[in-house]
Coordinates of C-alpha atoms in Angstrom, one line a residue:
Chain O
M26 CA 37.4 -93.1 37.1
G27 CA 40.0 -94.8 35.0
S28 CA 42.1 -93.2 32.3
L29 CA 43.3 -94.4 28.9
M30 CA 46.7 -93.4 27.3
I31 CA 46.4 -93.9 23.5
I32 CA 50.3 -93.9 22.4
G33 CA 51.3 -93.3 18.6
G34 CA 54.3 -95.9 19.0
S35 CA 57.8 -95.4 19.3
E36 CA 57.7 -93.7 22.6
D37 CA 60.9 -93.0 24.2
R38 CA 62.0 -95.9 26.4
T39 CA 65.8 -95.0 27.1
D40 CA 66.3 -91.3 27.6
G41 CA 63.6 -88.9 28.6
K42 CA 60.9 -91.5 28.6
A43 CA 58.1 -88.8 29.1
V44 CA 55.3 -90.6 28.0
L45 CA 56.3 -94.0 30.0
E46 CA 56.7 -91.6 33.0
R47 CA 53.6 -90.1 32.6
F48 CA 51.9 -93.6 32.6
V49 CA 53.6 -94.5 35.8
Q50 CA 52.5 -91.5 37.4
Q51 CA 48.9 -92.2 36.2
A52 CA 48.9 -95.5 37.5
G53 CA 49.6 -94.2 41.0
G54 CA 53.2 -93.9 40.9
P55 CA 56.2 -95.9 42.3
K56 CA 54.1 -98.4 44.0
A57 CA 51.6 -99.0 41.4
A58 CA 51.1 -102.5 40.3
I59 CA 52.0 -102.5 36.4
C60 CA 51.4 -105.3 33.9
V61 CA 53.1 -105.3 30.5
L62 CA 51.0 -107.2 27.8
T63 CA 53.1 -108.3 25.0
A64 CA 50.7 -110.3 23.0
A65 CA 50.8 -108.1 19.9
S66 CA 54.6 -109.1 19.5
T67 CA 56.4 -111.7 18.0
V68 CA 59.2 -111.2 20.4
P69 CA 57.6 -110.6 23.6
D70 CA 60.6 -111.4 25.6
T71 CA 62.6 -108.8 23.9
I72 CA 59.8 -106.1 24.2
W73 CA 59.5 -106.9 27.8
A74 CA 63.0 -106.5 28.5
Q75 CA 62.9 -103.0 27.2
Y76 CA 59.7 -102.2 29.2
D77 CA 61.3 -103.9 32.4
E78 CA 64.3 -101.7 32.2
A79 CA 62.4 -98.5 31.4
F80 CA 60.1 -98.9 34.3
A81 CA 62.9 -99.9 36.7
K82 CA 64.6 -96.6 35.9
L83 CA 61.5 -95.0 36.6
G84 CA 61.2 -96.2 39.9
A85 CA 58.2 -98.7 39.1
G86 CA 58.8 -101.0 41.8
N87 CA 56.1 -103.6 40.9
H88 CA 56.0 -104.2 37.5
S89 CA 55.6 -107.6 35.7
H90 CA 55.4 -109.2 32.4
L91 CA 51.8 -110.4 31.2
K92 CA 53.1 -113.1 28.6
V93 CA 50.1 -114.4 26.5
D94 CA 50.5 -116.1 23.7
E95 CA 47.2 -117.8 22.7
R96 CA 43.5 -117.6 23.6
A97 CA 43.8 -120.5 26.3
Q98 CA 46.2 -118.4 28.4
A99 CA 44.1 -115.4 28.0
D100 CA 41.1 -117.4 29.4
A101 CA 43.0 -118.5 32.3
A102 CA 42.0 -117.3 35.7
G103 CA 45.3 -116.4 36.8
V104 CA 45.8 -113.8 33.9
A105 CA 42.5 -112.0 34.7
E106 CA 43.2 -112.0 38.4
K107 CA 46.8 -110.4 37.8
I108 CA 44.8 -107.7 35.8
A109 CA 42.3 -107.3 38.4
R110 CA 45.1 -106.3 41.0
A111 CA 47.0 -104.0 38.6
D112 CA 46.9 -100.3 38.5
G113 CA 48.2 -100.0 35.3
I114 CA 48.1 -102.0 32.2
F115 CA 50.7 -101.4 29.2
I116 CA 49.8 -103.1 26.1
T117 CA 52.8 -103.1 23.7
G118 CA 53.2 -103.1 19.9
G119 CA 53.5 -105.7 17.4
A120 CA 50.4 -106.4 15.1
Q121 CA 47.0 -105.5 16.4
E122 CA 45.5 -108.3 14.7
R123 CA 47.8 -110.7 16.5
L124 CA 47.0 -108.9 20.1
I125 CA 43.2 -109.3 19.4
A126 CA 43.4 -112.9 17.9
A127 CA 45.1 -114.0 21.2
T128 CA 43.1 -112.1 23.7
G129 CA 40.0 -110.4 22.3
D130 CA 36.5 -111.7 24.1
T131 CA 38.5 -113.5 26.5
L132 CA 38.6 -113.4 30.5
L133 CA 41.7 -111.1 29.7
H134 CA 39.8 -108.5 27.7
K135 CA 36.8 -108.7 30.2
A136 CA 39.4 -107.9 33.1
L137 CA 40.8 -104.8 31.1
H138 CA 37.4 -103.5 30.9
E139 CA 36.7 -103.9 34.7
A140 CA 40.2 -102.5 35.4
L141 CA 39.0 -99.2 33.4
Q142 CA 35.7 -98.8 35.4
R143 CA 37.3 -99.3 38.6
G144 CA 40.1 -96.7 37.8
A145 CA 43.3 -98.3 36.4
C146 CA 45.0 -96.6 33.7
I147 CA 45.3 -98.5 30.5
A148 CA 48.0 -97.6 28.0
G149 CA 48.4 -99.0 24.4
T150 CA 51.2 -98.2 22.0
S151 CA 51.1 -98.6 18.1
A152 CA 49.3 -101.7 17.9
G153 CA 48.0 -101.5 21.3
A154 CA 46.7 -98.2 20.5
S155 CA 44.8 -99.3 17.5
A156 CA 43.4 -102.0 19.3
M157 CA 41.7 -99.7 21.8
A158 CA 38.9 -98.9 19.3
Q159 CA 35.8 -100.8 18.6
H160 CA 36.5 -100.8 14.9
M161 CA 40.1 -101.7 14.8
L162 CA 42.0 -100.4 11.8
V163 CA 44.1 -103.4 11.0
S164 CA 45.7 -102.5 7.7
G165 CA 45.4 -99.8 4.9
K166 CA 47.3 -100.0 1.8
T167 CA 46.9 -96.3 0.5
E168 CA 50.0 -94.6 -0.6
L169 CA 49.6 -91.0 -1.3
Q170 CA 45.8 -90.7 -2.1
A171 CA 42.7 -91.8 -0.3
E172 CA 40.9 -94.6 -1.9
K173 CA 37.9 -96.7 -1.8
G174 CA 38.4 -100.3 -0.3
A175 CA 42.0 -99.6 1.1
I176 CA 41.3 -100.1 4.7
E177 CA 40.9 -103.4 6.4
F178 CA 39.0 -103.4 9.7
G179 CA 38.6 -105.6 12.5
K180 CA 37.0 -106.1 16.0
G181 CA 39.2 -104.3 18.7
Y182 CA 38.9 -104.1 22.3
G183 CA 36.0 -101.5 22.2
F184 CA 37.2 -98.9 24.7
A185 CA 36.6 -96.3 22.0
S186 CA 33.3 -97.2 20.1
D187 CA 33.1 -93.8 17.8
F188 CA 36.7 -93.6 16.9
V189 CA 39.3 -95.1 14.6
I190 CA 42.5 -95.0 15.7
D191 CA 46.0 -94.8 13.9
Q192 CA 49.6 -94.2 15.0
H193 CA 53.0 -93.5 13.6
F194 CA 50.8 -90.9 12.2
S195 CA 52.8 -88.0 10.7
Q196 CA 56.1 -90.1 10.7
R197 CA 54.4 -92.6 8.5
H198 CA 52.2 -90.0 6.5
R199 CA 49.2 -91.8 7.2
L200 CA 46.6 -88.9 6.3
S201 CA 45.3 -90.6 3.1
R202 CA 44.8 -93.7 5.0
L203 CA 42.7 -92.2 7.8
L204 CA 40.8 -90.0 5.4
S205 CA 40.1 -93.3 3.5
A206 CA 38.9 -95.0 6.5
V207 CA 36.7 -91.8 7.5
A208 CA 35.2 -91.2 4.1
E209 CA 33.8 -94.7 4.1
N210 CA 32.7 -94.5 7.6
P211 CA 31.6 -91.2 8.2
Q212 CA 30.4 -91.9 11.8
L213 CA 33.8 -92.8 13.1
V214 CA 36.1 -90.0 13.7
G215 CA 39.7 -90.4 13.1
L216 CA 42.5 -90.0 15.6
G217 CA 46.0 -89.9 14.3
I218 CA 48.6 -89.9 17.2
D219 CA 52.2 -89.2 16.2
E220 CA 55.3 -91.4 17.4
D221 CA 56.4 -90.7 21.2
T222 CA 53.0 -88.9 21.7
A223 CA 50.1 -89.9 23.7
L224 CA 46.6 -88.9 24.1
L225 CA 45.5 -89.3 27.7
I226 CA 42.0 -89.4 28.4
E227 CA 40.7 -89.0 32.2
Q228 CA 37.4 -90.4 32.2
S229 CA 34.8 -87.8 32.8
T230 CA 37.6 -85.1 33.5
S231 CA 39.9 -84.2 30.6
I232 CA 42.0 -84.9 27.7
E233 CA 45.7 -84.3 27.4
V234 CA 48.3 -84.6 24.5
L235 CA 51.8 -85.2 25.7
G236 CA 55.2 -86.3 24.4
G237 CA 56.8 -85.1 21.5
G238 CA 54.1 -84.6 18.7
A239 CA 50.7 -84.1 18.0
V240 CA 47.2 -85.7 17.7
T241 CA 45.3 -85.2 14.6
V242 CA 41.7 -85.4 14.6
I243 CA 39.9 -86.2 11.4
D244 CA 36.2 -85.6 11.7
G245 CA 34.1 -86.5 8.4
R246 CA 30.7 -86.6 10.3
Q247 CA 29.6 -83.6 8.2
S248 CA 31.4 -84.8 5.1
V249 CA 30.2 -85.3 1.4
S250 CA 32.2 -88.0 -0.4
N251 CA 32.0 -90.1 -3.5
A252 CA 32.4 -93.4 -1.6
A253 CA 29.1 -94.9 -2.7
R254 CA 29.5 -94.0 -6.2
I255 CA 33.1 -95.5 -6.9
K256 CA 34.7 -98.8 -7.1
D257 CA 37.3 -100.2 -5.0
G258 CA 40.9 -98.7 -5.9
E259 CA 39.3 -95.5 -7.1
C260 CA 40.2 -92.0 -5.7
L261 CA 38.0 -90.6 -3.0
E262 CA 36.6 -87.2 -3.1
I263 CA 35.8 -86.0 0.3
V264 CA 34.6 -82.4 1.0
D265 CA 34.0 -80.8 4.4
V266 CA 36.3 -82.9 6.5
R267 CA 36.8 -81.0 9.9
L268 CA 40.4 -81.1 10.7
H269 CA 42.0 -80.6 14.4
V270 CA 45.7 -80.6 15.1
L271 CA 46.4 -80.9 19.1
P272 CA 50.1 -80.6 19.7
S273 CA 51.7 -81.7 23.1
G274 CA 50.7 -79.6 25.9
T275 CA 47.0 -79.3 24.7
R276 CA 44.9 -79.9 27.9
Y277 CA 41.3 -79.5 27.8
R278 CA 38.9 -80.2 30.7
V279 CA 35.2 -81.1 30.6
G280 CA 33.3 -78.0 29.3
G281 CA 36.4 -76.3 28.2
G282 CA 38.4 -76.0 25.0
P283 CA 37.5 -74.2 21.7
A284 CA 34.0 -74.1 20.9
P285 CA 34.3 -75.9 17.7
F286 CA 35.7 -79.0 19.4
A287 CA 33.2 -79.0 22.3
D288 CA 31.2 -82.0 20.9
L289 CA 34.5 -84.1 20.1
L290 CA 35.7 -83.2 23.6
Q291 CA 32.6 -84.4 25.2
R292 CA 32.9 -87.7 23.0
L293 CA 36.6 -88.2 23.8
I294 CA 36.1 -87.6 27.6
N295 CA 33.4 -90.2 27.7
I296 CA 35.3 -92.7 25.6
A297 CA 36.3 -95.4 28.0
Chain U
M23 CA 37.5 -65.5 -20.5
G24 CA 40.9 -66.9 -19.4
S25 CA 42.1 -69.8 -17.5
L26 CA 44.6 -70.8 -15.2
M27 CA 46.2 -74.0 -14.7
I28 CA 48.0 -74.7 -11.5
I29 CA 50.0 -77.6 -11.8
G30 CA 51.9 -79.4 -8.9
G31 CA 55.3 -80.1 -10.4
S32 CA 56.7 -83.2 -12.2
E33 CA 53.9 -83.5 -14.6
D34 CA 54.6 -86.0 -17.3
R35 CA 56.7 -84.6 -20.2
T36 CA 57.5 -87.9 -22.1
D37 CA 54.8 -90.4 -21.7
G38 CA 50.9 -89.8 -21.4
K39 CA 51.5 -85.9 -21.1
A40 CA 48.0 -85.7 -20.0
V41 CA 48.5 -82.3 -18.2
L42 CA 50.4 -80.8 -21.2
E43 CA 48.1 -82.2 -23.7
R44 CA 45.2 -80.4 -21.8
F45 CA 47.3 -77.0 -21.9
V46 CA 47.6 -77.2 -25.5
Q47 CA 44.0 -78.0 -25.9
Q48 CA 43.2 -75.1 -23.3
A49 CA 45.4 -72.6 -25.2
G50 CA 43.3 -73.6 -28.7
G51 CA 44.9 -76.6 -29.9
P52 CA 47.8 -77.4 -32.6
K53 CA 47.8 -73.8 -34.0
A54 CA 48.1 -72.1 -30.5
A55 CA 50.8 -69.6 -29.8
I56 CA 52.3 -71.1 -27.0
C57 CA 55.3 -69.4 -24.8
V58 CA 57.4 -71.2 -22.4
L59 CA 58.7 -69.0 -19.4
T60 CA 62.0 -70.5 -17.6
A61 CA 63.0 -67.6 -15.5
A62 CA 62.3 -69.7 -12.7
S63 CA 65.1 -72.3 -13.5
T64 CA 68.8 -72.2 -13.2
V65 CA 69.0 -74.3 -16.2
P66 CA 66.6 -72.7 -18.5
D67 CA 68.0 -74.2 -22.0
T68 CA 67.8 -77.7 -20.6
I69 CA 64.0 -77.2 -19.1
W70 CA 63.1 -75.5 -22.3
A71 CA 64.5 -78.5 -24.3
Q72 CA 62.2 -80.9 -22.5
Y73 CA 59.0 -78.6 -23.3
D74 CA 60.0 -78.1 -26.7
E75 CA 60.0 -81.8 -27.2
A76 CA 57.0 -82.6 -25.5
F77 CA 54.9 -79.7 -27.1
A78 CA 56.3 -80.8 -30.6
K79 CA 55.0 -84.5 -29.9
L80 CA 51.7 -83.1 -28.9
G81 CA 51.3 -81.3 -32.1
A82 CA 51.7 -77.8 -31.1
G83 CA 53.1 -76.0 -33.9
N84 CA 53.8 -72.8 -32.6
H85 CA 55.5 -72.9 -29.5
S86 CA 58.7 -70.8 -28.5
H87 CA 61.2 -69.8 -25.5
L88 CA 60.7 -67.1 -23.5
K89 CA 64.1 -66.8 -21.9
V90 CA 64.1 -64.1 -19.3
D91 CA 67.0 -64.1 -16.8
E92 CA 66.8 -60.7 -15.5
R93 CA 64.5 -57.8 -15.0
A94 CA 66.0 -55.6 -17.9
Q95 CA 64.8 -58.3 -20.3
A96 CA 61.5 -58.8 -18.5
D97 CA 60.7 -55.0 -19.0
A98 CA 61.9 -55.0 -22.8
A99 CA 59.1 -54.3 -25.1
G100 CA 59.6 -57.2 -27.3
V101 CA 58.8 -59.8 -24.3
A102 CA 55.6 -58.0 -23.6
E103 CA 54.6 -58.1 -27.3
K104 CA 55.4 -61.9 -27.6
I105 CA 53.2 -62.8 -24.6
A106 CA 50.5 -60.2 -26.1
R107 CA 50.5 -62.5 -28.9
A108 CA 50.4 -65.6 -27.0
D109 CA 47.2 -68.0 -26.5
G110 CA 49.2 -70.0 -23.8
I111 CA 51.9 -69.2 -21.4
F112 CA 53.6 -72.0 -19.8
I113 CA 55.7 -70.9 -16.5
T114 CA 58.0 -73.8 -15.7
G115 CA 59.6 -75.0 -12.2
G116 CA 62.6 -73.6 -10.5
A117 CA 62.4 -71.6 -7.7
Q118 CA 59.5 -69.1 -7.1
E119 CA 61.8 -66.4 -5.6
R120 CA 63.8 -66.4 -8.6
L121 CA 61.0 -66.2 -11.1
I122 CA 59.4 -63.2 -9.3
A123 CA 62.8 -61.4 -8.7
A124 CA 63.0 -61.5 -12.7
T125 CA 59.8 -60.9 -13.8
G126 CA 57.5 -59.3 -10.7
D127 CA 56.1 -55.9 -11.3
T128 CA 57.6 -55.6 -14.9
L129 CA 56.1 -55.2 -18.4
L130 CA 56.0 -59.1 -18.4
H131 CA 54.0 -59.3 -15.4
K132 CA 51.7 -56.5 -16.6
A133 CA 51.4 -58.7 -19.8
L134 CA 50.5 -61.9 -18.1
H135 CA 47.7 -60.3 -16.4
E136 CA 46.4 -58.9 -19.7
A137 CA 46.7 -62.2 -21.2
L138 CA 44.4 -63.7 -18.9
Q139 CA 41.9 -60.8 -19.2
R140 CA 41.7 -61.3 -23.1
G141 CA 41.3 -65.1 -22.7
A142 CA 44.8 -66.9 -22.8
C143 CA 45.5 -69.8 -20.7
I144 CA 48.4 -69.5 -18.0
A145 CA 49.7 -72.5 -16.7
G146 CA 52.5 -72.6 -13.8
T147 CA 54.1 -75.7 -12.6
S148 CA 55.8 -76.3 -9.3
A149 CA 57.5 -72.8 -8.7
G150 CA 55.3 -71.4 -11.4
A151 CA 52.2 -72.7 -9.5
S152 CA 53.2 -71.0 -6.3
A153 CA 53.9 -67.8 -8.0
M154 CA 50.4 -67.6 -9.1
A155 CA 49.2 -66.5 -5.7
Q156 CA 49.5 -62.7 -4.3
H157 CA 50.9 -64.2 -1.0
M158 CA 53.5 -66.5 -2.5
L159 CA 54.8 -69.5 -0.3
V160 CA 58.5 -69.2 -0.7
S161 CA 59.9 -71.8 1.8
G162 CA 58.6 -73.6 4.9
K163 CA 60.9 -75.5 7.3
T164 CA 58.3 -77.4 8.9
E165 CA 59.0 -81.2 9.1
L166 CA 56.2 -83.2 10.8
Q167 CA 54.3 -80.7 12.8
A168 CA 52.8 -77.3 12.0
E169 CA 55.0 -74.6 13.8
K170 CA 54.8 -71.0 14.0
G171 CA 57.2 -68.8 12.1
A172 CA 58.0 -71.6 9.8
I173 CA 56.9 -70.3 6.6
E174 CA 58.3 -67.6 4.5
F175 CA 55.9 -65.4 2.2
G176 CA 56.9 -63.4 -0.8
K177 CA 54.7 -61.2 -3.3
G178 CA 53.6 -63.3 -6.2
Y179 CA 52.2 -62.6 -9.8
G180 CA 48.7 -62.1 -7.8
F181 CA 46.3 -64.1 -10.0
A182 CA 45.0 -65.8 -7.0
S183 CA 44.8 -63.4 -3.8
D184 CA 42.8 -65.1 -1.4
F185 CA 44.9 -68.5 -1.6
V186 CA 48.3 -69.7 -0.9
I187 CA 49.6 -72.4 -3.0
D188 CA 52.0 -75.3 -2.5
Q189 CA 52.9 -77.9 -5.0
H190 CA 54.4 -81.6 -4.8
F191 CA 51.9 -81.7 -1.9
S192 CA 51.3 -85.5 -1.1
Q193 CA 54.5 -86.7 -2.5
R194 CA 56.7 -84.2 -0.4
H195 CA 54.2 -84.5 2.5
R196 CA 53.5 -80.9 2.9
L197 CA 50.3 -80.9 5.1
S198 CA 52.0 -79.3 8.0
R199 CA 53.6 -77.0 6.2
L200 CA 50.4 -75.6 4.4
L201 CA 48.7 -75.8 7.9
S202 CA 51.5 -73.7 9.3
A203 CA 50.7 -71.2 6.6
V204 CA 46.9 -71.2 7.1
A205 CA 47.1 -71.3 10.9
E206 CA 49.0 -67.8 10.9
N207 CA 47.0 -66.5 8.0
P208 CA 43.4 -67.8 8.3
Q209 CA 42.1 -65.5 5.6
L210 CA 44.3 -67.2 2.9
V211 CA 43.0 -70.7 1.9
G212 CA 45.6 -73.3 1.2
L213 CA 45.6 -75.0 -2.2
G214 CA 48.0 -78.2 -2.0
I215 CA 48.6 -79.7 -5.7
D216 CA 50.0 -83.2 -6.2
E217 CA 52.8 -83.7 -8.7
D218 CA 51.4 -84.4 -12.1
T219 CA 48.3 -82.9 -11.3
A220 CA 46.5 -79.6 -12.1
L221 CA 43.7 -77.5 -11.0
L222 CA 42.2 -75.9 -14.0
I223 CA 40.1 -73.0 -13.4
E224 CA 38.0 -71.6 -16.3
Q225 CA 37.2 -67.9 -15.2
S226 CA 33.5 -67.5 -14.3
T227 CA 32.7 -71.0 -15.6
S228 CA 34.3 -74.2 -13.8
I229 CA 37.0 -75.8 -11.9
E230 CA 38.4 -79.1 -12.8
V231 CA 41.0 -81.4 -11.3
L232 CA 43.2 -83.4 -13.8
G233 CA 46.3 -85.5 -14.0
G234 CA 47.3 -88.3 -11.6
G235 CA 46.8 -87.2 -8.0
A236 CA 44.4 -85.0 -6.0
V237 CA 44.1 -81.0 -4.9
T238 CA 43.9 -80.6 -1.2
V239 CA 42.1 -77.5 -0.2
I240 CA 43.0 -76.3 3.7
D241 CA 40.5 -73.8 4.7
G242 CA 41.0 -72.4 8.1
R243 CA 38.9 -69.4 7.8
Q244 CA 36.7 -70.6 10.6
S245 CA 39.6 -72.0 12.6
V246 CA 40.7 -71.3 16.2
S247 CA 44.5 -71.5 16.7
N248 CA 47.0 -70.6 19.3
A249 CA 49.3 -68.6 16.8
A250 CA 49.1 -65.4 18.6
R251 CA 50.0 -66.9 22.2
I252 CA 53.1 -69.1 21.0
K253 CA 56.6 -68.3 20.0
D254 CA 58.4 -68.8 16.9
G255 CA 59.4 -72.5 16.5
E256 CA 56.7 -73.8 18.8
C257 CA 54.0 -76.2 17.6
L258 CA 50.6 -74.8 16.4
E259 CA 47.5 -75.8 17.9
I260 CA 44.6 -75.3 15.3
V261 CA 41.2 -76.5 15.6
D262 CA 38.2 -76.6 13.0
V263 CA 40.3 -76.4 9.8
R264 CA 37.7 -77.5 6.8
L265 CA 39.7 -80.1 4.6
H266 CA 38.6 -80.9 1.1
V267 CA 40.2 -83.5 -1.3
L268 CA 39.3 -83.3 -4.8
P269 CA 41.0 -86.2 -6.9
S270 CA 41.5 -86.1 -10.8
G271 CA 38.2 -86.1 -12.7
T272 CA 36.4 -83.8 -10.1
R273 CA 34.6 -80.8 -12.2
Y274 CA 32.4 -78.3 -10.5
R275 CA 30.7 -75.8 -12.8
V276 CA 29.4 -72.5 -11.4
G277 CA 26.8 -72.8 -9.1
G278 CA 27.4 -76.8 -8.5
G279 CA 29.4 -78.9 -6.3
P280 CA 28.7 -80.3 -3.1
A281 CA 27.0 -77.5 -0.7
P282 CA 29.8 -77.2 1.7
F283 CA 32.1 -76.4 -0.8
A284 CA 29.8 -73.7 -2.6
D285 CA 31.6 -70.7 -1.2
L286 CA 35.1 -71.8 -2.1
L287 CA 34.0 -72.6 -5.7
Q288 CA 32.8 -69.2 -6.2
R289 CA 36.0 -67.9 -4.9
L290 CA 38.2 -70.2 -7.1
I291 CA 36.3 -69.6 -10.1
N292 CA 36.7 -65.9 -9.7
I293 CA 40.2 -66.4 -8.9
A294 CA 41.7 -64.8 -12.0

């Protein structure tokens, strides 16, 4: 069974490196074959250099740069083969729309799904985290209040079909943005991941929060809102959202966790 | 029946003045006797000058400064008599602990309760809003994450016994602070009031949100947290908080509002 690491951006790459260390471990340790996909970034070589150094310091002996800038490269057989041999794939930050424009529905994308199914660990940070959803949050212009029409969605990688993922969550004060997304799409559950924090989902087994922050879950499936009655730009009223804050150290195994979280735990564990 | 206006601070005093205009109206209009209590502030004359001008421009013909700096003044009969003749009492910002140190459990405080019972409107902004609770949020040192032991409580005026009130809510990103308060005190429901925004409670009748922002309600009465198992300074896990966001324009009459909000509406309407 594979695992997903959904990382809220700005994970430590130079000091403790706890999130990256766990990724290496999850991929299988020092001998694991690790690929770093930088397609979200406009400065892929700079980003790769950071991860190259970080993974080297963590003792990962077999890590390489998956440099893909356009769809033709993502559809080249060599790239898919590299992913097919990888134990861990790390998707960097940048812009999720750039990442998906270059790689969505290509052989690379197909290879990522196959990698997860055969037991690899796929990690995505910042843009790479958002892109893990089917309904990918691309941008949101809310400031302080939840408002209608503020969120732009795109088609993501689809590892998580029932969730909408936001990152840099507490640091960029994105509660209103995620509430806006959920008020208009109550069937999607919001996952707000803090910086230097990861939600690790081990398929069919457990979820765990690690790093320096928390994961905020915004469940609007029972909620009542005025979204259908107001115009774009107007403020959303939203009643009966279920909010869960899971700090670093939280770990729930299948069938465990607090009773009110049981249904969401089941959905998260089966995410991938 | 009296009314309470719980204002999140920084209400417009120079341009639209919508919140203050509504206060004047709620107190009875241009002829209403209005007192401005500045005891929360270290610069009471400066604050009074702002409200003096604002209320004059709003056509209030009978407004005066209730200048109280220490308990002896708050226990003087003349002050209580002034409140006894007031239709509206406006409690300014500053520091809630200063306000309560000077006026809590004095004749002034008793007169405020009597004023509400005989039908006056009591408004409090910022510190004046926080002080309306029985369990008054004095300070909270949380930054991005909810944590145990972060909140300091004091004894407030007690108009709202089941609620903990925070102000400047969205602008100062106080969700974690209010979640911290509620996680450790799940019997208290959190009210987060945005700047230039008021929650108007007309006793036994209705609640209304007015001004430029929203009221965020944090109901942890069903929640499950790790508060009892962790130490001060550690991060709180909190599951199954009910979150409600009520933007300006929301108005619920007794017996109305969305079904999941019915119980809280009842509590709010009977607050005073």
